[in-house]
Amino acid sequence: MGIKKLLIANRGEIACRVISTARRMGIRTVAVYSDADRDAQHVRMADEPVYIGPSAAQESYLNIDSLIAAIRLTGADAVHPGYGFLSENAAFVEAVEGAGAVFVGPPASAIRAMGLKDAAKASMAEAGVPVVPGYHGADQSPEVLAHQAAEIGYPVMIKARAGGGGKGMRHVTRPEDFLQALEGAQREGEASFGDPSVLIEKFITHPRHIEVQVFADNQGNFVHLYERDCSLQRRHQKVIEEAPAPGMTPELRAHLGDIALRAARAVNYVGAGTVEFIVDGSGPLRADGCWFMEMNTRLQVEHPVTEAITGIDLVEWQLNVAAGLPLPLEQADIPLSGHAMEARIYAEDVPKGFLPATGRCSQVAFPPGASFAHGDIRIDSGVAQGDEISAWYDPMIAKLITHGDTREAALLRLTRALEDTRIVGPTTNVTFLHQLASLSAFETGAVHTGLIENHLDALTQESEPDAASWALAALTMLDLLQAQPLRGWRAWGQARYVCHLLHGDQSVEIGVTDAGESGYIVDESRYIVEMRDDARILVSQDGGPGRSYRVHRDKETVTVFSQSKALVFKQRAQGGQAEAAAGDARIMAPMPGVIKAVSCTVGDHVETGAPLIVMEAMKMEHTLLAPKDGVISSVTVVPGAQVSDNAVLIEFEETQDD
């Protein structure tokens, strides 16, 4: 008997994606939501919404009792966990089954076998799966861990044994940095997974991250759906993924697939899973340069690239397997067509160190024709225009997926689609993604996990407005782009206006003369502005070639889109605004969060760049540094304190020169 009512124990993009397939299959859906998600898109999409608790994930999406109560309340006969939250929690699987529902995923035994990285590596080694050299022992004393790191040889990776998503991971290159990195990894492991234990592994130089999608049913059938390359990462979080992996040979693909299936069979796996490998990328890919890293016992964030190259809906397969049906295809029948890429669009301020951003999305516009459906361009998103990006959860806005006959075609579609993506409200990483996709090393397929770090300065440069962007912002702010009869006419001559604009720290006074049909004179230049039917604005300066822009006005701000750049301008009242005093020395919270550690007290002398506070926001730790030399004059927070955006945390006096 098939599934009739499906509860999605998740939120955001993945909840919307599961609902989309379930709806096509005729399955009714139940969305769960917290206080922060009352008006979220996944709640609006589902057939039935159920409230499960306060905004904090521990009290809602991680609250097993609340979720089980929702199952019983709605009569759901199956539960899809999505990814993250409780998707790899064996106790949740058992609770779901105890409530009489089917868990759409592997059995609890498989999750336990693969859930702790140290135990998983040990069992995989016994099964003949190659693993990276490292320490996976039970003794977690700092002295033993430091000794093991020295024995393995630097550089090493510290990893939370219950970890995932880059949380609880630290790359350490020097012995003197080990203990501080260990403390950070343990804190993140405890906060994210309730387990501070870590393992130590040899860091493979020039590594690539290649993973294999596996699937199994309850009849003992196992297949793999080829590989994905997830090497473009920052802080161990994936940024752009693709399938197939660049440089992959048919022989190595078959070899990795066989190893991945061996790993899945070793734990009697059922459903969708991903076996991840660390691969030596210093030269051509080879069979003896691939090591098992971990197995994710759930659907991966990047599963759409596999769907794009195989034409298979993995969520549909999950639901059918959970309903007891056998896999519909054997290994030899699984197609592999073309190339696909996925870019993760986040609300984050890249020039400010990728700090998570919050705010209401006053405009959300994706490339024309993009949807959850298979196609050349696909958008998986849990955010719609008017939705709020809060500080409570991961700040992902959308995943942009493109497909083409070749890698070059998929990449070209990705860069063009990023140019057609416009989000106003929270700061996003769209420009960063476009620059990364345009990087020559990525274009040639020379990918590895250190690629972003190696080009970080170039990739994170703040976008500077060109003259046409300033002019277009002024014309929009002055409402001069609206069609008006007798535009620019005055009895005494041409109309002239003055606009005072701010962009970041830049303050500019712009003089505009409305020249009617001949355009506008902005300061010393003449601009011809042509409004297109698709909302594009073609701007030419001083008779030069036209360039395409889009604009969005939101109260006192104007956002000018130029290719992938989103340039935000504000109107400044005449007379200027107060500037911060040159001697002002404070550390303020860059976002709402929880203070995890404070490493200074009143009276301490600190130097520029010294780490003073560690705060956790959106499930990641952020270290706040001293902006200048000085003496601490006040500390307003203690570990465990919850702080709001822009709260003053530390004040200090500048060190005076003798």
XYZ file of C-alpha atoms in Angstrom:
658
model
C 0.000 0.000 0.000
C 1.402 3.385 -0.965
C 1.905 6.421 1.235
C -1.236 8.538 1.619
C -0.197 11.370 3.942
C 3.416 12.511 4.332
C 4.702 14.671 7.177
C 7.882 16.587 6.320
C 9.943 16.962 9.487
C 11.880 19.917 8.124
C 11.543 23.431 6.769
C 12.683 25.733 3.988
C 13.906 24.633 0.588
C 14.006 20.881 1.202
C 10.473 20.833 2.643
C 9.197 22.653 -0.453
C 11.100 20.298 -2.726
C 9.612 17.184 -1.054
C 6.110 18.674 -1.146
C 6.500 19.306 -4.889
C 7.151 15.628 -5.671
C 4.586 14.337 -3.165
C 1.918 16.548 -4.718
C 2.739 15.189 -8.197
C 2.419 11.636 -6.815
C -0.990 12.404 -5.273
C 0.277 12.205 -1.687
C -1.168 14.686 0.831
C 1.445 16.625 2.793
C 1.816 17.963 6.329
C 4.172 20.854 7.060
C 5.485 21.515 10.557
C 6.471 25.012 11.607
C 7.897 27.062 14.457
C 7.075 30.599 15.561
C 9.642 31.995 13.119
C 8.128 30.009 10.230
C 4.408 30.748 10.666
C 4.236 32.375 7.234
C 6.993 30.370 5.518
C 6.634 29.070 1.982
C 6.665 25.380 2.970
C 3.729 26.066 5.288
C 1.819 27.750 2.478
C 2.536 24.887 0.051
C 1.444 21.968 2.237
C -2.064 20.585 2.521
C -1.975 20.743 6.310
C 0.236 22.851 8.651
C 1.015 21.905 12.266
C 2.676 24.143 14.860
C 5.488 22.404 16.760
C 7.038 25.057 19.016
C 9.181 28.161 19.509
C 11.708 29.482 16.995
C 14.751 27.813 18.540
C 15.394 24.553 16.666
C 15.939 22.650 19.909
C 12.355 23.452 20.882
C 10.761 22.758 17.495
C 12.487 21.039 14.552
C 14.768 19.070 16.905
C 11.997 18.310 19.403
C 11.127 14.649 18.817
C 8.137 14.724 21.164
C 6.554 17.635 19.265
C 7.066 15.921 15.922
C 5.606 12.634 17.129
C 2.603 14.543 18.480
C 2.170 16.088 15.000
C 2.218 12.611 13.416
C -0.506 11.397 15.741
C -2.549 14.584 15.386
C -2.607 14.454 11.576
C -2.643 10.701 11.042
C 0.396 10.910 8.752
C 1.479 7.439 7.680
C 5.017 8.448 6.646
C 7.680 10.999 7.618
C 10.323 12.506 5.336
C 13.178 14.033 7.376
C 14.773 16.134 4.612
C 18.397 16.913 5.500
C 19.872 18.380 8.663
C 17.889 18.533 11.918
C 16.810 14.946 12.783
C 17.464 13.377 9.374
C 20.328 11.225 10.731
C 19.002 10.649 14.252
C 18.399 6.960 14.945
C 16.243 7.709 18.007
C 13.913 9.761 15.800
C 13.582 6.872 13.336
C 12.564 4.559 16.169
C 10.116 7.125 17.568
C 8.489 7.561 14.137
C 8.101 3.809 13.715
C 6.794 3.552 17.283
C 4.082 6.047 16.338
C 2.971 3.748 13.522
C 4.461 5.754 10.643
C 7.062 4.851 8.005
C 10.396 6.661 8.120
C 11.453 7.681 4.606
C 15.096 6.745 4.956
C 17.411 4.003 6.162
C 16.870 1.859 9.245
C 18.086 3.129 12.617
C 20.841 0.489 12.614
C 22.395 1.899 9.418
C 22.235 5.449 10.762
C 23.976 4.372 13.975
C 26.620 2.452 12.038
C 27.493 5.497 9.939
C 26.535 8.256 12.377
C 29.797 8.437 14.321
C 32.700 9.019 11.966
C 35.244 7.133 14.065
C 33.133 3.964 14.312
C 32.130 4.243 10.649
C 35.726 4.400 9.493
C 36.606 1.380 11.595
C 33.731 -0.674 10.166
C 34.528 0.459 6.621
C 38.166 -0.604 7.021
C 36.914 -4.037 8.119
C 34.724 -4.158 4.990
C 37.736 -3.483 2.781
C 36.905 0.162 2.070
C 40.038 2.398 1.965
C 40.073 5.072 4.705
C 42.257 8.136 5.390
C 44.993 7.576 8.026
C 44.015 9.088 11.372
C 43.075 8.719 15.035
C 39.543 7.531 15.827
C 40.079 6.516 19.447
C 37.939 6.927 22.560
C 40.517 8.877 24.605
C 39.531 12.510 24.007
C 41.974 14.216 26.356
C 43.659 17.248 24.735
C 47.087 15.780 25.457
C 46.329 12.502 23.668
C 44.702 14.250 20.716
C 47.648 16.641 20.347
C 50.063 13.701 20.516
C 48.107 11.797 17.878
C 48.102 14.840 15.602
C 51.880 15.030 15.890
C 52.170 11.290 15.152
C 49.954 11.588 12.068
C 51.946 14.624 10.916
C 50.770 18.137 10.126
C 48.662 19.376 8.422
C 45.725 17.565 10.047
C 41.945 17.882 10.135
C 39.988 17.904 13.389
C 36.442 16.639 12.805
C 33.462 16.326 15.122
C 32.767 12.597 15.069
C 29.000 13.206 14.925
C 29.434 16.077 12.472
C 28.285 17.136 9.060
C 27.808 20.286 7.001
C 31.271 21.571 7.871
C 30.408 22.044 11.544
C 32.988 21.021 14.106
C 35.824 20.922 11.561
C 39.194 22.664 11.771
C 42.222 22.546 9.469
C 45.414 22.835 11.552
C 48.836 23.398 10.005
C 50.967 24.066 13.136
C 51.208 22.296 16.526
C 50.910 25.603 18.400
C 47.447 26.189 16.884
C 46.080 22.744 17.723
C 44.537 23.294 21.171
C 42.637 26.452 20.191
C 41.312 24.736 17.054
C 40.348 21.682 19.132
C 38.320 23.805 21.562
C 36.414 25.429 18.670
C 35.678 22.071 17.020
C 34.460 20.610 20.317
C 32.181 23.586 20.994
C 30.601 23.351 17.553
C 30.237 19.582 17.876
C 28.473 19.951 21.214
C 26.217 22.789 19.979
C 25.266 21.160 16.680
C 25.172 17.460 17.527
C 25.259 17.189 21.321
C 28.640 15.418 21.107
C 32.009 17.193 21.572
C 34.093 14.132 20.611
C 36.423 14.492 17.631
C 38.669 12.457 15.393
C 41.973 13.483 13.840
C 42.859 12.788 10.199
C 45.745 13.415 7.893
C 45.008 16.400 5.665
C 45.412 15.417 2.029
C 47.150 18.212 0.125
C 45.306 19.409 -2.990
C 42.246 17.330 -2.045
C 39.045 16.903 -3.995
C 35.679 15.986 -2.502
C 33.904 13.430 -4.679
C 30.800 11.587 -3.522
C 28.686 8.756 -4.913
C 24.886 8.638 -4.739
C 23.681 5.193 -3.720
C 20.195 3.712 -3.480
C 18.868 0.458 -2.028
C 15.448 -1.113 -1.530
C 14.000 -3.588 0.959
C 14.410 -6.462 -1.505
C 18.224 -6.321 -1.371
C 18.795 -4.396 -4.622
C 21.616 -1.821 -4.661
C 22.578 0.716 -7.345
C 24.657 3.860 -7.570
C 23.687 6.939 -9.576
C 27.213 8.077 -10.390
C 29.297 10.739 -8.694
C 29.189 14.421 -7.805
C 32.149 16.737 -7.331
C 31.713 18.988 -4.296
C 35.241 20.363 -4.086
C 34.315 24.049 -4.222
C 33.978 24.670 -0.511
C 34.499 27.369 2.063
C 34.864 26.507 5.747
C 34.060 22.921 4.696
C 30.660 23.952 3.391
C 29.877 23.262 -0.241
C 29.359 26.260 -2.530
C 29.063 24.922 -6.106
C 28.568 21.233 -6.890
C 28.587 19.451 -10.219
C 28.059 16.072 -11.851
C 29.857 14.246 -13.315
C 33.215 15.064 -11.671
C 35.738 16.796 -13.973
C 38.463 14.415 -15.079
C 36.525 11.287 -14.091
C 37.180 8.196 -16.226
C 34.647 5.395 -16.790
C 37.023 2.970 -15.053
C 37.397 5.096 -11.918
C 33.656 5.827 -11.879
C 32.957 2.095 -11.795
C 35.622 1.604 -9.101
C 34.177 4.315 -6.825
C 30.671 3.021 -7.440
C 31.707 -0.485 -6.386
C 33.347 0.832 -3.198
C 30.293 2.943 -2.372
C 27.971 -0.045 -2.801
C 30.298 -2.171 -0.671
C 29.985 0.443 2.072
C 26.177 0.523 1.772
C 25.873 -3.276 1.835
C 28.087 -3.460 4.935
C 25.415 -1.654 6.970
C 22.343 -3.207 5.244
C 21.386 0.185 3.860
C 17.933 1.093 2.530
C 16.917 4.267 0.667
C 19.000 7.200 -0.576
C 22.503 7.717 0.777
C 25.776 9.302 -0.197
C 29.237 7.840 0.247
C 31.813 10.630 0.361
C 35.443 10.277 -0.667
C 38.502 12.454 -0.232
C 40.467 12.224 -3.484
C 44.041 13.201 -4.286
C 43.702 15.972 -6.874
C 47.406 16.690 -7.327
C 47.342 14.919 -10.703
C 45.041 12.744 -12.805
C 42.427 10.917 -10.719
C 43.506 7.380 -9.831
C 42.055 4.416 -7.947
C 44.750 4.364 -5.232
C 44.182 8.063 -4.483
C 40.611 7.775 -3.139
C 39.679 7.261 0.517
C 36.336 6.849 2.313
C 35.471 9.939 4.334
C 31.927 9.382 5.591
C 28.454 8.289 4.583
C 25.500 10.653 4.795
C 22.461 8.531 5.545
C 19.954 10.912 3.963
C 19.232 12.928 0.843
C 22.014 15.437 0.122
C 21.548 19.159 -0.450
C 23.156 18.741 -3.867
C 20.965 15.840 -5.040
C 19.451 17.917 -7.915
C 22.623 17.638 -10.025
C 22.248 13.858 -9.931
C 18.594 14.207 -10.899
C 19.599 16.434 -13.806
C 22.096 13.990 -15.349
C 19.975 10.859 -14.761
C 16.441 12.226 -15.238
C 15.456 10.435 -12.014
C 13.404 12.065 -9.233
C 15.259 10.875 -6.123
C 12.474 11.919 -3.762
C 10.010 9.820 -5.773
C 12.389 6.860 -5.453
C 12.640 7.493 -1.699
C 8.884 7.505 -1.265
C 8.379 4.369 -3.382
C 11.120 2.455 -1.561
C 9.625 3.506 1.793
C 6.284 2.152 0.535
C 7.923 -1.226 -0.103
C 8.398 -1.038 -3.861
C 11.591 -2.351 -5.508
C 14.017 -0.069 -7.335
C 12.662 0.501 -10.868
C 16.043 0.271 -12.617
C 19.095 -1.964 -12.511
C 22.616 -0.523 -12.604
C 23.083 -0.972 -16.356
C 19.820 0.866 -17.059
C 20.596 4.102 -15.200
C 21.259 6.856 -17.763
C 23.992 9.473 -17.587
C 23.289 12.468 -19.801
C 25.180 15.748 -20.018
C 26.508 17.832 -17.149
C 24.851 19.699 -14.254
C 25.895 22.344 -11.734
C 24.334 23.694 -8.558
C 25.110 27.017 -6.839
C 23.911 27.635 -3.292
C 22.482 31.123 -2.872
C 22.829 32.353 0.700
C 21.914 35.471 2.625
C 25.427 36.445 3.639
C 27.748 39.435 3.437
C 30.766 38.146 1.533
C 33.077 41.214 1.850
C 32.494 41.151 5.625
C 33.778 37.618 5.976
C 30.666 35.746 4.783
C 28.669 36.867 7.812
C 25.102 35.528 7.688
C 22.589 38.231 6.790
C 18.982 38.705 7.792
C 16.049 40.763 6.560
C 12.853 40.743 4.552
C 13.121 39.887 0.849
C 11.318 42.752 -0.854
C 12.175 41.281 -4.269
C 12.973 37.693 -5.237
C 13.340 37.175 -8.990
C 14.891 34.065 -10.509
C 15.688 33.366 -14.192
C 12.603 33.086 -16.424
C 11.181 29.573 -16.552
C 13.121 28.292 -13.531
C 11.114 25.975 -11.247
C 11.322 22.709 -9.309
C 10.791 20.826 -12.567
C 13.608 19.177 -14.493
C 15.019 21.384 -17.227
C 17.994 23.419 -18.340
C 17.518 25.822 -15.407
C 15.964 24.808 -12.095
C 15.390 26.655 -8.821
C 14.848 24.877 -5.509
C 13.852 27.505 -2.949
C 11.950 27.910 0.273
C 11.915 31.703 0.063
C 9.443 33.854 -1.834
C 9.074 37.598 -2.225
C 8.083 39.134 1.104
C 9.560 36.308 3.202
C 11.909 36.965 6.109
C 15.407 35.533 6.449
C 15.726 35.139 10.209
C 18.709 34.491 12.441
C 17.208 31.234 13.700
C 18.131 28.912 10.834
C 20.543 28.298 7.998
C 20.445 31.379 5.696
C 20.045 29.485 2.416
C 17.695 31.260 0.016
C 17.808 28.940 -2.976
C 19.735 26.424 -5.031
C 20.266 27.311 -8.694
C 20.753 24.234 -10.894
C 21.676 24.213 -14.572
C 22.078 21.390 -17.078
C 23.709 21.206 -20.490
C 25.013 18.704 -22.988
C 28.565 19.562 -21.908
C 30.258 21.044 -18.839
C 30.868 24.248 -20.778
C 27.157 24.546 -21.619
C 26.084 23.946 -18.017
C 28.598 26.514 -16.757
C 27.516 29.118 -19.313
C 23.893 28.656 -18.244
C 24.926 28.975 -14.587
C 26.731 32.288 -15.064
C 23.873 33.710 -17.138
C 21.274 32.481 -14.641
C 23.155 34.146 -11.779
C 23.064 37.398 -13.747
C 19.276 37.016 -13.989
C 18.849 36.408 -10.242
C 17.731 39.473 -8.284
C 17.197 39.462 -4.523
C 16.593 42.673 -2.589
C 16.608 42.855 1.187
C 19.279 40.753 2.865
C 22.758 40.882 1.353
C 23.446 37.765 -0.729
C 26.399 35.864 -2.189
C 25.136 36.003 -5.804
C 28.014 38.209 -6.974
C 30.526 35.917 -5.260
C 28.998 32.867 -6.975
C 29.162 34.587 -10.365
C 32.825 35.508 -9.868
C 33.599 31.968 -8.719
C 31.823 30.455 -11.737
C 33.838 32.824 -13.960
C 37.204 31.891 -12.398
C 39.521 30.447 -15.052
C 40.634 27.573 -12.804
C 37.016 26.529 -12.343
C 36.233 26.943 -16.030
C 39.019 24.471 -16.864
C 37.856 21.971 -14.220
C 40.969 22.365 -12.045
C 38.906 22.104 -8.868
C 40.049 21.273 -5.339
C 38.875 22.150 -1.836
C 41.411 24.978 -1.483
C 40.464 26.763 -4.723
C 38.241 29.382 -3.096
C 40.754 30.104 -0.339
C 43.538 30.532 -2.904
C 41.518 33.205 -4.765
C 39.644 34.639 -1.789
C 40.856 38.237 -2.134
C 39.768 38.478 -5.764
C 36.477 36.674 -5.133
C 35.448 38.793 -2.146
C 36.249 42.276 -3.416
C 33.365 44.622 -2.794
C 31.601 45.708 -5.961
C 32.149 49.360 -6.850
C 29.410 51.171 -8.795
C 30.224 52.469 -12.248
C 29.125 55.972 -13.287
C 25.998 54.642 -14.993
C 24.909 52.863 -11.787
C 25.207 56.109 -9.799
C 23.270 57.928 -12.507
C 20.541 55.270 -12.677
C 20.205 55.263 -8.870
C 19.790 59.044 -8.863
C 17.217 58.970 -11.683
C 15.247 56.293 -9.823
C 15.424 58.087 -6.483
C 14.187 61.284 -8.160
C 11.322 59.398 -9.879
C 12.544 60.591 -13.275
C 12.200 57.205 -14.983
C 8.427 57.278 -14.743
C 6.704 58.127 -18.015
C 5.378 61.687 -17.715
C 3.878 64.077 -20.298
C 6.064 67.129 -20.991
C 8.897 65.438 -19.089
C 11.776 67.813 -18.526
C 9.889 70.892 -19.748
C 10.074 74.131 -17.795
C 9.021 77.623 -18.904
C 12.446 78.896 -17.938
C 14.468 75.995 -19.384
C 15.418 72.424 -18.597
C 14.567 70.986 -15.162
C 17.530 70.423 -12.820
C 17.605 68.313 -9.665
C 20.136 67.412 -6.983
C 20.294 63.982 -5.344
C 22.485 63.043 -2.373
C 23.304 59.317 -2.441
C 25.124 56.914 -0.138
C 26.677 53.618 -1.193
C 28.526 51.949 1.664
C 30.924 54.585 2.972
C 30.706 56.663 -0.214
C 28.633 59.839 -0.169
C 28.040 61.567 -3.527
C 26.058 64.620 -4.580
C 24.693 64.174 -8.105
C 23.293 66.889 -10.300
C 20.667 65.810 -12.857
C 19.294 67.836 -15.739
C 16.240 66.404 -17.476
C 16.818 66.991 -21.193
C 13.513 65.460 -22.323
C 13.680 63.208 -25.370
C 17.448 63.650 -25.597
C 17.913 61.948 -22.239
C 19.501 63.183 -19.048
C 22.636 65.109 -18.207
C 24.084 63.676 -15.004
C 26.940 65.845 -13.785
C 29.057 66.135 -16.953
C 27.753 63.133 -18.912
C 24.716 62.646 -21.154
C 22.731 59.422 -20.672
C 20.113 57.895 -22.946
C 17.821 55.587 -20.952
C 15.601 53.079 -22.758
C 12.994 51.119 -20.805
C 12.488 47.584 -22.176
C 9.314 45.479 -21.925
C 11.030 42.851 -19.719
C 11.888 45.518 -17.090
C 15.477 45.813 -18.275
C 16.860 49.312 -18.647
C 19.333 49.978 -21.445
C 21.690 52.829 -20.540
C 24.199 54.439 -22.881
C 26.658 57.107 -21.768
C 27.996 59.899 -24.008
C 27.005 58.069 -27.183
C 28.752 54.836 -26.191
C 27.309 51.313 -26.380
C 24.269 50.536 -24.260
C 24.474 48.353 -21.168
C 21.629 46.475 -19.513
C 20.547 47.184 -15.917
C 17.576 46.534 -13.683
C 16.465 48.595 -10.708
C 14.298 48.034 -7.667
C 13.136 50.773 -5.341
C 12.269 49.898 -1.764
C 11.290 52.834 0.457
C 14.491 54.848 0.912
C 16.805 52.527 -1.011
C 17.430 51.782 -4.674
C 19.097 48.555 -5.794
C 20.774 48.619 -9.198
C 21.472 45.229 -10.756
C 24.357 45.061 -13.191
C 25.029 41.491 -14.337
C 25.307 39.626 -11.006
C 26.089 42.725 -8.926
C 23.444 44.154 -6.612
C 24.433 47.732 -5.716
C 22.420 49.340 -2.928
C 22.073 53.131 -2.753
C 20.420 55.167 -0.015
C 19.263 58.755 -0.080
C 21.146 61.050 2.281
C 19.453 64.116 3.669
C 21.185 67.363 2.816
C 23.614 68.449 5.468
C 25.162 64.985 5.705
C 25.054 62.548 8.568
C 27.138 62.134 11.638
C 30.343 60.214 11.168
C 31.628 57.842 13.818
C 34.343 59.396 15.909
C 37.785 58.420 14.709
C 38.746 57.196 18.150
C 35.586 55.128 18.678
C 36.663 51.578 19.529
C 33.903 49.035 20.002
C 33.072 45.508 19.012
C 29.418 45.093 18.092
C 27.450 41.949 17.326
C 27.326 41.569 13.512
C 24.068 39.583 13.838
C 21.829 38.105 16.534
C 23.471 35.135 18.246
C 24.784 33.451 21.390
C 28.144 34.264 23.014
C 30.216 31.076 23.262
C 33.520 32.391 24.599
C 35.055 35.668 25.851
C 38.861 35.755 25.963
C 39.490 39.174 27.526
C 38.704 41.130 30.686
C 38.642 44.805 31.612
C 42.165 46.230 31.717
C 43.658 43.812 29.190
C 45.977 45.269 26.545
C 45.047 43.870 23.121
C 46.585 44.159 19.674
C 44.872 44.577 16.335
C 43.462 41.264 15.128
C 43.463 39.554 18.539
C 40.497 37.129 18.920
C 38.272 38.469 21.708
C 34.823 36.881 21.375
C 33.409 33.733 19.798
C 29.701 33.901 19.002
C 27.406 31.352 17.413
C 24.816 32.402 14.841
C 22.948 30.372 12.231
C 24.625 27.181 13.523
C 28.183 28.431 12.878
C 30.852 29.988 15.105
C 32.225 33.452 14.299
C 35.338 34.899 15.925
C 35.313 38.670 16.537
C 38.713 40.363 16.435
C 40.104 43.552 17.953
C 39.834 46.313 15.303
C 42.858 48.198 16.709
C 45.390 48.247 19.523
C 43.902 49.281 22.864
C 42.994 48.603 26.474
C 39.692 46.907 27.294
C 37.450 49.363 29.150
C 34.233 47.316 29.329
C 32.943 43.827 28.542
C 29.147 43.660 28.464
C 28.606 39.938 27.821
C 29.428 36.540 29.273
C 29.379 33.082 27.673
C 25.821 31.901 27.130
C 24.387 35.390 26.677
C 22.023 35.957 23.756
C 22.702 39.226 21.941
C 20.841 41.217 19.298
C 22.166 42.652 16.057
C 24.522 45.629 16.652
C 24.643 45.105 20.435
C 27.836 46.564 21.938
C 29.917 43.687 23.287
C 33.277 45.269 24.100
C 34.561 48.821 24.396
C 38.189 49.824 24.722
C 40.481 52.794 24.716
C 43.100 53.324 22.061
C 46.692 52.822 23.101
C 48.334 56.244 23.271
C 51.744 56.695 21.680
C 54.458 57.965 24.039
